[in-house]
Amino acid sequence: MTPTTIQLAGAILFAIAILHTFSTKFFEHLAHTRPAHAGLWHLLGEVEAVFGFWAIVLIVFIGVSAGKDSAVEYLDSRNYTEPMFVFAIMVVAASKPVMQFASTLVRMIARFVPLPESVAVYFTIVAVVPLLGSFITEPAAMTLAALMLRELYYSRGLSQRLMYVTLGTLFVNVSIGGTLTSFAAPPVLMVATTWNWDSFYMLAHFGWKSALAVIINAAVATLIFRRELLALSLDTASQRGEVPAVMVGCHLFLLFLIVSFAHHPPVFLGVFLLFMGLATAYPQFQERLILREGLMVAFFLAGLVVLGGQQAWWLQPALGRMDATTVYFGATALTAITDNAALTYLASLVEGLTDEFKYAVVAGAVTGGGLTVIANAPNPAGMSILRGHFDEGAVNPLGLFVAAVPPTLMAILAFQLL
């Protein structure tokens, strides 16, 4: 089809935004070397601000070229449920009571891993927590895993190589680890109802393959860096008995409600406000809430929603011309430059697809979900939590891509050969 002026502008701005995400390291470097304008460079170096910034540019362009009413109408036509949900789930999952419960659970599971504690806990975080994403949703799993990695490992001065490998493995594992059920992974949610995929179908066709790949990916990363992990001594004393069990139970119940009503913003935002009231009433059981980080991630995802809405004119025909094998690898590659949920949603609009094609497009979308920060909705959450420990406070997108390639190849083997 011939794109309209606005669609063409949207595609160009989308491409510029992608290039911008790969340039954030450069802007962070400028912030350190050009202190006179450090604030501006820091803003341009914020990965979470990139897509929101260029989405604003698109809306201004629509307003100038088609009128204010058209710009507002387009904004109103977008669905912002996912950005709002990710914000709410990030803040609640990162609260002290929930983190205390998650840390205790991880340590209990790690005791069954026949490795020294520092190695066993690392393996458990990278292997088990992403699989929990199939039940507590991927954004919650990403938040919990990233926070535990930050407190127990990244804050101890890990090598840059280990930090990149961990981040790449975590992104891939969370992307594929949410496919054990039909309600936790955004790319699966987009097609589950339309294609009549329930959790039993997901477990039989995707889940067991994903679980195998997640465990192998975590095991490989653990074995490669076993010596460095062995040198760490985990402080377990401060993790115990800080928050009463009743308070932990209240927070877990609120988390459960938010997950249960993930598609109903009036409900989960109401529950979130109840959580804020509880946190304010009992500040002695809380640490700093990650409101800023959550808002920045929501801004990122909302920008992706706005910009992504102008990409259907070229993405959908591209998918329609592929066969099942081609679409798998095509979806894996396209996911790296666009949100995988948007990709599967566009596929769900195409009628008459074979079962092999449907499997291929979803498998490809989750396979490529760890290659870049924009590939999967939970990735910006993990990036926001961990990036401060990298050189100059920024993650090199090329370094992330290289680190994510080996676990991505393992996912390809699992989905294509098993």
GROMACS .gro file of C-alpha atoms in nm:
model
  418
    1MET     CA    1   0.000   0.000   0.000
    2THR     CA    2   0.102   0.361  -0.051
    3PRO     CA    3   0.167   0.524   0.290
    4THR     CA    4   0.010   0.854   0.383
    5THR     CA    5   0.229   1.149   0.477
    6ILE     CA    6   0.166   1.084   0.846
    7GLN     CA    7   0.243   0.712   0.814
    8LEU     CA    8   0.566   0.789   0.632
    9ALA     CA    9   0.661   1.045   0.895
   10GLY     CA   10   0.580   0.790   1.166
   11ALA     CA   11   0.809   0.532   1.003
   12ILE     CA   12   1.093   0.784   0.969
   13LEU     CA   13   1.060   0.898   1.330
   14PHE     CA   14   1.042   0.536   1.443
   15ALA     CA   15   1.370   0.465   1.262
   16ILE     CA   16   1.527   0.776   1.418
   17ALA     CA   17   1.412   0.662   1.763
   18ILE     CA   18   1.574   0.321   1.709
   19LEU     CA   19   1.900   0.488   1.608
   20HIS     CA   20   1.868   0.712   1.913
   21THR     CA   21   1.847   0.410   2.144
   22PHE     CA   22   2.179   0.290   2.002
   23SER     CA   23   2.329   0.636   2.063
   24THR     CA   24   2.245   0.682   2.431
   25LYS     CA   25   2.595   0.574   2.536
   26PHE     CA   26   2.735   0.860   2.325
   27PHE     CA   27   2.506   1.115   2.493
   28GLU     CA   28   2.597   0.986   2.839
   29HIS     CA   29   2.964   1.029   2.746
   30LEU     CA   30   2.892   1.387   2.642
   31ALA     CA   31   2.722   1.447   2.977
   32HIS     CA   32   3.050   1.360   3.152
   33THR     CA   33   3.281   1.543   2.911
   34ARG     CA   34   3.062   1.852   2.847
   35PRO     CA   35   2.934   1.947   3.195
   36ALA     CA   36   2.804   2.287   3.075
   37HIS     CA   37   2.505   2.111   2.913
   38ALA     CA   38   2.509   1.789   3.117
   39GLY     CA   39   2.135   1.808   3.185
   40LEU     CA   40   2.048   1.806   2.814
   41TRP     CA   41   2.291   1.524   2.737
   42HIS     CA   42   2.159   1.318   3.029
   43LEU     CA   43   1.805   1.366   2.898
   44LEU     CA   44   1.904   1.251   2.549
   45GLY     CA   45   2.096   0.962   2.707
   46GLU     CA   46   1.792   0.831   2.897
   47VAL     CA   47   1.681   0.518   2.710
   48GLU     CA   48   1.339   0.542   2.874
   49ALA     CA   49   1.290   0.894   2.734
   50VAL     CA   50   1.376   0.812   2.372
   51PHE     CA   51   1.047   0.683   2.235
   52GLY     CA   52   0.840   0.921   2.443
   53PHE     CA   53   1.040   1.214   2.305
   54TRP     CA   54   0.999   1.109   1.940
   55ALA     CA   55   0.632   1.026   1.998
   56ILE     CA   56   0.584   1.388   2.105
   57VAL     CA   57   0.755   1.496   1.783
   58LEU     CA   58   0.511   1.278   1.586
   59ILE     CA   59   0.208   1.424   1.763
   60VAL     CA   60   0.333   1.777   1.698
   61PHE     CA   61   0.379   1.685   1.330
   62ILE     CA   62   0.024   1.547   1.309
   63GLY     CA   63  -0.108   1.859   1.477
   64VAL     CA   64   0.073   2.088   1.233
   65SER     CA   65  -0.008   1.887   0.919
   66ALA     CA   66  -0.360   1.763   0.995
   67GLY     CA   67  -0.482   1.981   1.278
   68LYS     CA   68  -0.503   1.966   1.655
   69ASP     CA   69  -0.819   1.756   1.653
   70SER     CA   70  -0.652   1.485   1.441
   71ALA     CA   71  -0.354   1.471   1.677
   72VAL     CA   72  -0.576   1.440   1.983
   73GLU     CA   73  -0.799   1.183   1.810
   74TYR     CA   74  -0.495   0.969   1.726
   75LEU     CA   75  -0.370   0.987   2.086
   76ASP     CA   76  -0.714   0.886   2.212
   77SER     CA   77  -0.721   0.589   1.974
   78ARG     CA   78  -0.414   0.429   2.132
   79ASN     CA   79  -0.438   0.170   2.413
   80TYR     CA   80  -0.220   0.264   2.710
   81THR     CA   81  -0.318  -0.028   2.935
   82GLU     CA   82   0.023  -0.193   2.913
   83PRO     CA   83   0.227   0.117   3.010
   84MET     CA   84  -0.003   0.182   3.307
   85PHE     CA   85   0.011  -0.182   3.416
   86VAL     CA   86   0.389  -0.199   3.392
   87PHE     CA   87   0.416   0.115   3.606
   88ALA     CA   88   0.186  -0.026   3.876
   89ILE     CA   89   0.341  -0.373   3.881
   90MET     CA   90   0.697  -0.235   3.889
   91VAL     CA   91   0.634  -0.019   4.195
   92VAL     CA   92   0.445  -0.286   4.391
   93ALA     CA   93   0.680  -0.571   4.299
   94ALA     CA   94   0.978  -0.359   4.406
   95SER     CA   95   0.830  -0.277   4.749
   96LYS     CA   96   1.026  -0.400   5.048
   97PRO     CA   97   0.773  -0.663   5.167
   98VAL     CA   98   0.744  -0.823   4.822
   99MET     CA   99   1.120  -0.817   4.774
  100GLN     CA  100   1.171  -0.978   5.114
  101PHE     CA  101   0.932  -1.259   5.020
  102ALA     CA  102   1.092  -1.305   4.677
  103SER     CA  103   1.445  -1.313   4.822
  104THR     CA  104   1.341  -1.571   5.080
  105LEU     CA  105   1.180  -1.786   4.811
  106VAL     CA  106   1.486  -1.765   4.586
  107ARG     CA  107   1.717  -1.866   4.872
  108MET     CA  108   1.494  -2.161   4.961
  109ILE     CA  109   1.506  -2.286   4.602
  110ALA     CA  110   1.881  -2.218   4.580
  111ARG     CA  111   1.942  -2.457   4.869
  112PHE     CA  112   1.846  -2.743   4.638
  113VAL     CA  113   2.106  -2.637   4.380
  114PRO     CA  114   2.429  -2.833   4.450
  115LEU     CA  115   2.653  -2.527   4.422
  116PRO     CA  116   2.802  -2.272   4.665
  117GLU     CA  117   2.550  -2.014   4.782
  118SER     CA  118   2.666  -1.719   4.572
  119VAL     CA  119   2.662  -1.934   4.258
  120ALA     CA  120   2.335  -2.114   4.339
  121VAL     CA  121   2.146  -1.791   4.415
  122TYR     CA  122   2.267  -1.634   4.089
  123PHE     CA  123   2.152  -1.937   3.889
  124THR     CA  124   1.814  -1.938   4.065
  125ILE     CA  125   1.752  -1.569   3.996
  126VAL     CA  126   1.836  -1.601   3.625
  127ALA     CA  127   1.657  -1.936   3.577
  128VAL     CA  128   1.360  -1.956   3.814
  129VAL     CA  129   1.240  -1.594   3.841
  130PRO     CA  130   1.190  -1.556   3.460
  131LEU     CA  131   0.974  -1.872   3.466
  132LEU     CA  132   0.768  -1.720   3.748
  133GLY     CA  133   0.683  -1.454   3.492
  134SER     CA  134   0.433  -1.700   3.346
  135PHE     CA  135   0.227  -1.657   3.664
  136ILE     CA  136   0.304  -1.311   3.807
  137THR     CA  137   0.350  -1.155   3.457
  138GLU     CA  138   0.676  -1.077   3.282
  139PRO     CA  139   0.710  -0.715   3.405
  140ALA     CA  140   0.684  -0.831   3.768
  141ALA     CA  141   0.937  -1.108   3.709
  142MET     CA  142   1.177  -0.866   3.540
  143THR     CA  143   1.147  -0.618   3.825
  144LEU     CA  144   1.208  -0.880   4.094
  145ALA     CA  145   1.501  -1.041   3.912
  146ALA     CA  146   1.667  -0.708   3.830
  147LEU     CA  147   1.633  -0.579   4.186
  148MET     CA  148   1.777  -0.897   4.336
  149LEU     CA  149   2.063  -0.895   4.088
  150ARG     CA  150   2.132  -0.531   4.168
  151GLU     CA  151   2.136  -0.576   4.544
  152LEU     CA  152   2.320  -0.908   4.559
  153TYR     CA  153   2.556  -0.891   4.259
  154TYR     CA  154   2.574  -0.570   4.054
  155SER     CA  155   2.637  -0.360   4.365
  156ARG     CA  156   2.943  -0.576   4.445
  157GLY     CA  157   3.146  -0.447   4.151
  158LEU     CA  158   3.103  -0.721   3.891
  159SER     CA  159   3.307  -0.718   3.572
  160GLN     CA  160   3.144  -0.544   3.276
  161ARG     CA  161   3.150  -0.871   3.085
  162LEU     CA  162   2.951  -1.053   3.352
  163MET     CA  163   2.704  -0.766   3.383
  164TYR     CA  164   2.632  -0.766   3.008
  165VAL     CA  165   2.601  -1.145   2.988
  166THR     CA  166   2.366  -1.143   3.286
  167LEU     CA  167   2.150  -0.868   3.138
  168GLY     CA  168   2.133  -1.033   2.796
  169THR     CA  169   2.048  -1.372   2.947
  170LEU     CA  170   1.787  -1.218   3.176
  171PHE     CA  171   1.615  -1.035   2.889
  172VAL     CA  172   1.597  -1.349   2.674
  173ASN     CA  173   1.487  -1.571   2.962
  174VAL     CA  174   1.208  -1.334   3.068
  175SER     CA  175   1.088  -1.306   2.707
  176ILE     CA  176   1.059  -1.681   2.655
  177GLY     CA  177   0.989  -1.767   3.020
  178GLY     CA  178   0.644  -1.609   3.011
  179THR     CA  179   0.508  -1.861   2.761
  180LEU     CA  180   0.409  -2.134   3.006
  181THR     CA  181   0.065  -1.970   3.032
  182SER     CA  182  -0.158  -1.767   2.801
  183PHE     CA  183  -0.194  -1.454   3.016
  184ALA     CA  184   0.153  -1.340   3.127
  185ALA     CA  185   0.355  -1.259   2.812
  186PRO     CA  186   0.240  -0.950   2.614
  187PRO     CA  187   0.301  -1.108   2.268
  188VAL     CA  188   0.096  -1.412   2.369
  189LEU     CA  189  -0.184  -1.201   2.516
  190MET     CA  190  -0.229  -1.027   2.182
  191VAL     CA  191  -0.328  -1.351   2.007
  192ALA     CA  192  -0.449  -1.590   2.278
  193THR     CA  193  -0.819  -1.500   2.256
  194THR     CA  194  -0.826  -1.458   1.877
  195TRP     CA  195  -0.656  -1.792   1.813
  196ASN     CA  196  -0.815  -1.978   2.108
  197TRP     CA  197  -0.484  -2.054   2.279
  198ASP     CA  198  -0.533  -2.144   2.646
  199SER     CA  199  -0.263  -2.218   2.905
  200PHE     CA  200  -0.272  -2.592   2.831
  201TYR     CA  201  -0.198  -2.519   2.466
  202MET     CA  202   0.085  -2.282   2.560
  203LEU     CA  203   0.245  -2.532   2.796
  204ALA     CA  204   0.225  -2.813   2.540
  205HIS     CA  205   0.355  -2.616   2.242
  206PHE     CA  206   0.577  -2.348   2.397
  207GLY     CA  207   0.618  -2.378   2.773
  208TRP     CA  208   0.831  -2.688   2.813
  209LYS     CA  209   1.062  -2.579   2.533
  210SER     CA  210   1.098  -2.235   2.689
  211ALA     CA  211   1.168  -2.380   3.034
  212LEU     CA  212   1.442  -2.601   2.893
  213ALA     CA  213   1.606  -2.309   2.709
  214VAL     CA  214   1.581  -2.083   3.017
  215ILE     CA  215   1.752  -2.338   3.240
  216ILE     CA  216   2.029  -2.406   2.986
  217ASN     CA  217   2.089  -2.033   2.932
  218ALA     CA  218   2.115  -1.971   3.307
  219ALA     CA  219   2.341  -2.275   3.354
  220VAL     CA  220   2.579  -2.165   3.076
  221ALA     CA  221   2.612  -1.812   3.217
  222THR     CA  222   2.664  -1.952   3.567
  223LEU     CA  223   2.934  -2.198   3.459
  224ILE     CA  224   3.123  -1.945   3.248
  225PHE     CA  225   3.147  -1.697   3.537
  226ARG     CA  226   3.161  -1.949   3.821
  227ARG     CA  227   3.499  -1.825   3.947
  228GLU     CA  228   3.387  -1.462   3.971
  229LEU     CA  229   3.062  -1.560   4.141
  230LEU     CA  230   3.248  -1.780   4.390
  231ALA     CA  231   3.453  -1.480   4.502
  232LEU     CA  232   3.137  -1.306   4.626
  233SER     CA  233   3.000  -1.342   4.976
  234LEU     CA  234   2.627  -1.282   5.008
  235ASP     CA  235   2.499  -1.099   5.316
  236THR     CA  236   2.194  -1.295   5.433
  237ALA     CA  237   2.145  -1.147   5.777
  238SER     CA  238   1.984  -0.823   5.663
  239GLN     CA  239   1.734  -1.007   5.448
  240ARG     CA  240   1.545  -1.174   5.733
  241GLY     CA  241   1.270  -1.068   5.970
  242GLU     CA  242   1.249  -0.705   5.864
  243VAL     CA  243   0.879  -0.694   5.768
  244PRO     CA  244   0.602  -0.875   5.961
  245ALA     CA  245   0.434  -1.164   5.785
  246VAL     CA  246   0.095  -0.989   5.795
  247MET     CA  247   0.236  -0.689   5.606
  248VAL     CA  248   0.404  -0.918   5.352
  249GLY     CA  249   0.073  -1.099   5.304
  250CYS     CA  250  -0.112  -0.771   5.242
  251HIS     CA  251   0.138  -0.666   4.977
  252LEU     CA  252   0.126  -1.005   4.805
  253PHE     CA  253  -0.254  -0.988   4.799
  254LEU     CA  254  -0.244  -0.644   4.637
  255LEU     CA  255   0.011  -0.775   4.385
  256PHE     CA  256  -0.220  -1.067   4.309
  257LEU     CA  257  -0.513  -0.829   4.249
  258ILE     CA  258  -0.308  -0.613   4.011
  259VAL     CA  259  -0.202  -0.922   3.813
  260SER     CA  260  -0.555  -1.061   3.809
  261PHE     CA  261  -0.699  -0.738   3.666
  262ALA     CA  262  -0.407  -0.657   3.436
  263HIS     CA  263  -0.643  -0.571   3.148
  264HIS     CA  264  -0.869  -0.343   3.350
  265PRO     CA  265  -0.696  -0.011   3.429
  266PRO     CA  266  -0.971   0.127   3.656
  267VAL     CA  267  -0.935  -0.179   3.879
  268PHE     CA  268  -0.558  -0.224   3.893
  269LEU     CA  269  -0.496   0.149   3.927
  270GLY     CA  270  -0.745   0.156   4.213
  271VAL     CA  271  -0.557  -0.129   4.379
  272PHE     CA  272  -0.232   0.059   4.318
  273LEU     CA  273  -0.371   0.365   4.497
  274LEU     CA  274  -0.468   0.138   4.787
  275PHE     CA  275  -0.108   0.015   4.791
  276MET     CA  276   0.018   0.375   4.800
  277GLY     CA  277  -0.207   0.442   5.096
  278LEU     CA  278  -0.075   0.135   5.278
  279ALA     CA  279   0.285   0.230   5.203
  280THR     CA  280   0.224   0.583   5.333
  281ALA     CA  281   0.053   0.456   5.650
  282TYR     CA  282   0.340   0.219   5.735
  283PRO     CA  283   0.663   0.384   5.613
  284GLN     CA  284   0.870   0.180   5.859
  285PHE     CA  285   0.807  -0.126   5.641
  286GLN     CA  286   0.909   0.040   5.315
  287GLU     CA  287   1.216   0.167   5.139
  288ARG     CA  288   1.218   0.421   4.856
  289LEU     CA  289   0.945   0.333   4.607
  290ILE     CA  290   1.070   0.327   4.247
  291LEU     CA  291   0.809   0.576   4.128
  292ARG     CA  292   1.049   0.767   3.903
  293GLU     CA  293   1.182   0.452   3.738
  294GLY     CA  294   0.828   0.320   3.690
  295LEU     CA  295   0.707   0.645   3.536
  296MET     CA  296   1.004   0.658   3.297
  297VAL     CA  297   0.940   0.302   3.182
  298ALA     CA  298   0.569   0.383   3.134
  299PHE     CA  299   0.670   0.690   2.931
  300PHE     CA  300   0.895   0.471   2.716
  301LEU     CA  301   0.619   0.216   2.651
  302ALA     CA  302   0.356   0.484   2.586
  303GLY     CA  303   0.589   0.639   2.329
  304LEU     CA  304   0.631   0.299   2.169
  305VAL     CA  305   0.252   0.261   2.154
  306VAL     CA  306   0.215   0.600   1.983
  307LEU     CA  307   0.498   0.548   1.732
  308GLY     CA  308   0.415   0.181   1.678
  309GLY     CA  309   0.062   0.267   1.572
  310GLN     CA  310   0.201   0.412   1.248
  311GLN     CA  311   0.401   0.102   1.148
  312ALA     CA  312   0.121  -0.138   1.048
  313TRP     CA  313   0.131  -0.025   0.683
  314TRP     CA  314   0.469  -0.192   0.626
  315LEU     CA  315   0.484  -0.456   0.903
  316GLN     CA  316   0.163  -0.642   0.820
  317PRO     CA  317   0.235  -0.685   0.445
  318ALA     CA  318   0.589  -0.795   0.532
  319LEU     CA  319   0.455  -1.070   0.758
  320GLY     CA  320   0.187  -1.172   0.508
  321ARG     CA  321   0.445  -1.249   0.238
  322MET     CA  322   0.638  -1.497   0.453
  323ASP     CA  323   0.594  -1.871   0.495
  324ALA     CA  324   0.611  -2.040   0.839
  325THR     CA  325   0.990  -2.086   0.847
  326THR     CA  326   1.065  -1.744   0.707
  327VAL     CA  327   0.823  -1.574   0.943
  328TYR     CA  328   0.993  -1.730   1.245
  329PHE     CA  329   1.331  -1.581   1.164
  330GLY     CA  330   1.168  -1.267   1.025
  331ALA     CA  331   0.973  -1.217   1.348
  332THR     CA  332   1.289  -1.275   1.552
  333ALA     CA  333   1.470  -1.004   1.354
  334LEU     CA  334   1.176  -0.760   1.345
  335THR     CA  335   1.123  -0.796   1.719
  336ALA     CA  336   1.465  -0.640   1.774
  337ILE     CA  337   1.343  -0.313   1.620
  338THR     CA  338   0.981  -0.313   1.733
  339ASP     CA  339   0.787  -0.436   2.035
  340ASN     CA  340   0.711  -0.808   2.000
  341ALA     CA  341   0.353  -0.760   2.123
  342ALA     CA  342   0.286  -0.518   1.838
  343LEU     CA  343   0.424  -0.777   1.597
  344THR     CA  344   0.197  -1.059   1.712
  345TYR     CA  345  -0.102  -0.822   1.725
  346LEU     CA  346  -0.053  -0.736   1.357
  347ALA     CA  347  -0.029  -1.107   1.277
  348SER     CA  348  -0.359  -1.168   1.456
  349LEU     CA  349  -0.530  -0.933   1.208
  350VAL     CA  350  -0.436  -1.153   0.912
  351GLU     CA  351  -0.707  -1.408   0.832
  352GLY     CA  352  -0.658  -1.767   0.716
  353LEU     CA  353  -0.323  -1.830   0.881
  354THR     CA  354  -0.211  -2.189   0.926
  355ASP     CA  355  -0.130  -2.331   1.268
  356GLU     CA  356   0.235  -2.354   1.164
  357PHE     CA  357   0.240  -1.985   1.076
  358LYS     CA  358   0.077  -1.886   1.405
  359TYR     CA  359   0.330  -2.089   1.603
  360ALA     CA  360   0.618  -1.945   1.403
  361VAL     CA  361   0.523  -1.579   1.447
  362VAL     CA  362   0.473  -1.607   1.824
  363ALA     CA  363   0.781  -1.824   1.876
  364GLY     CA  364   0.988  -1.580   1.670
  365ALA     CA  365   0.851  -1.281   1.859
  366VAL     CA  366   0.945  -1.418   2.201
  367THR     CA  367   1.278  -1.554   2.073
  368GLY     CA  368   1.398  -1.209   1.971
  369GLY     CA  369   1.261  -1.040   2.282
  370GLY     CA  370   1.598  -1.001   2.449
  371LEU     CA  371   1.808  -0.857   2.168
  372THR     CA  372   1.732  -0.490   2.237
  373VAL     CA  373   1.568  -0.280   2.507
  374ILE     CA  374   1.263  -0.214   2.284
  375ALA     CA  375   1.208  -0.578   2.186
  376ASN     CA  376   0.996  -0.673   2.487
  377ALA     CA  377   0.784  -0.455   2.718
  378PRO     CA  378   0.955  -0.563   3.046
  379ASN     CA  379   1.307  -0.487   2.915
  380PRO     CA  380   1.300  -0.114   2.994
  381ALA     CA  381   1.212  -0.203   3.355
  382GLY     CA  382   1.522  -0.420   3.391
  383MET     CA  383   1.734  -0.163   3.212
  384SER     CA  384   1.612   0.116   3.439
  385ILE     CA  385   1.702  -0.079   3.753
  386LEU     CA  386   2.046  -0.209   3.647
  387ARG     CA  387   2.196   0.048   3.412
  388GLY     CA  388   2.347   0.266   3.687
  389HIS     CA  389   2.616   0.004   3.748
  390PHE     CA  390   2.748   0.007   3.391
  391ASP     CA  391   3.021   0.241   3.268
  392GLU     CA  392   2.899   0.602   3.269
  393GLY     CA  393   2.559   0.482   3.389
  394ALA     CA  394   2.447   0.359   3.046
  395VAL     CA  395   2.414   0.021   2.877
  396ASN     CA  396   2.578  -0.004   2.535
  397PRO     CA  397   2.301  -0.136   2.302
  398LEU     CA  398   2.558  -0.320   2.090
  399GLY     CA  399   2.702  -0.483   2.402
  400LEU     CA  400   2.353  -0.592   2.506
  401PHE     CA  401   2.283  -0.730   2.158
  402VAL     CA  402   2.607  -0.932   2.152
  403ALA     CA  403   2.542  -1.067   2.502
  404ALA     CA  404   2.186  -1.169   2.408
  405VAL     CA  405   2.282  -1.354   2.089
  406PRO     CA  406   2.397  -1.686   2.253
  407PRO     CA  407   2.082  -1.731   2.468
  408THR     CA  408   1.873  -1.628   2.167
  409LEU     CA  409   2.038  -1.902   1.961
  410MET     CA  410   1.951  -2.150   2.236
  411ALA     CA  411   1.588  -2.036   2.217
  412ILE     CA  412   1.597  -2.085   1.839
  413LEU     CA  413   1.721  -2.442   1.885
  414ALA     CA  414   1.448  -2.512   2.140
  415PHE     CA  415   1.162  -2.377   1.928
  416GLN     CA  416   1.284  -2.508   1.591
  417LEU     CA  417   1.426  -2.851   1.671
  418LEU     CA  418   1.215  -2.980   1.961
   0.00000   0.00000   0.00000
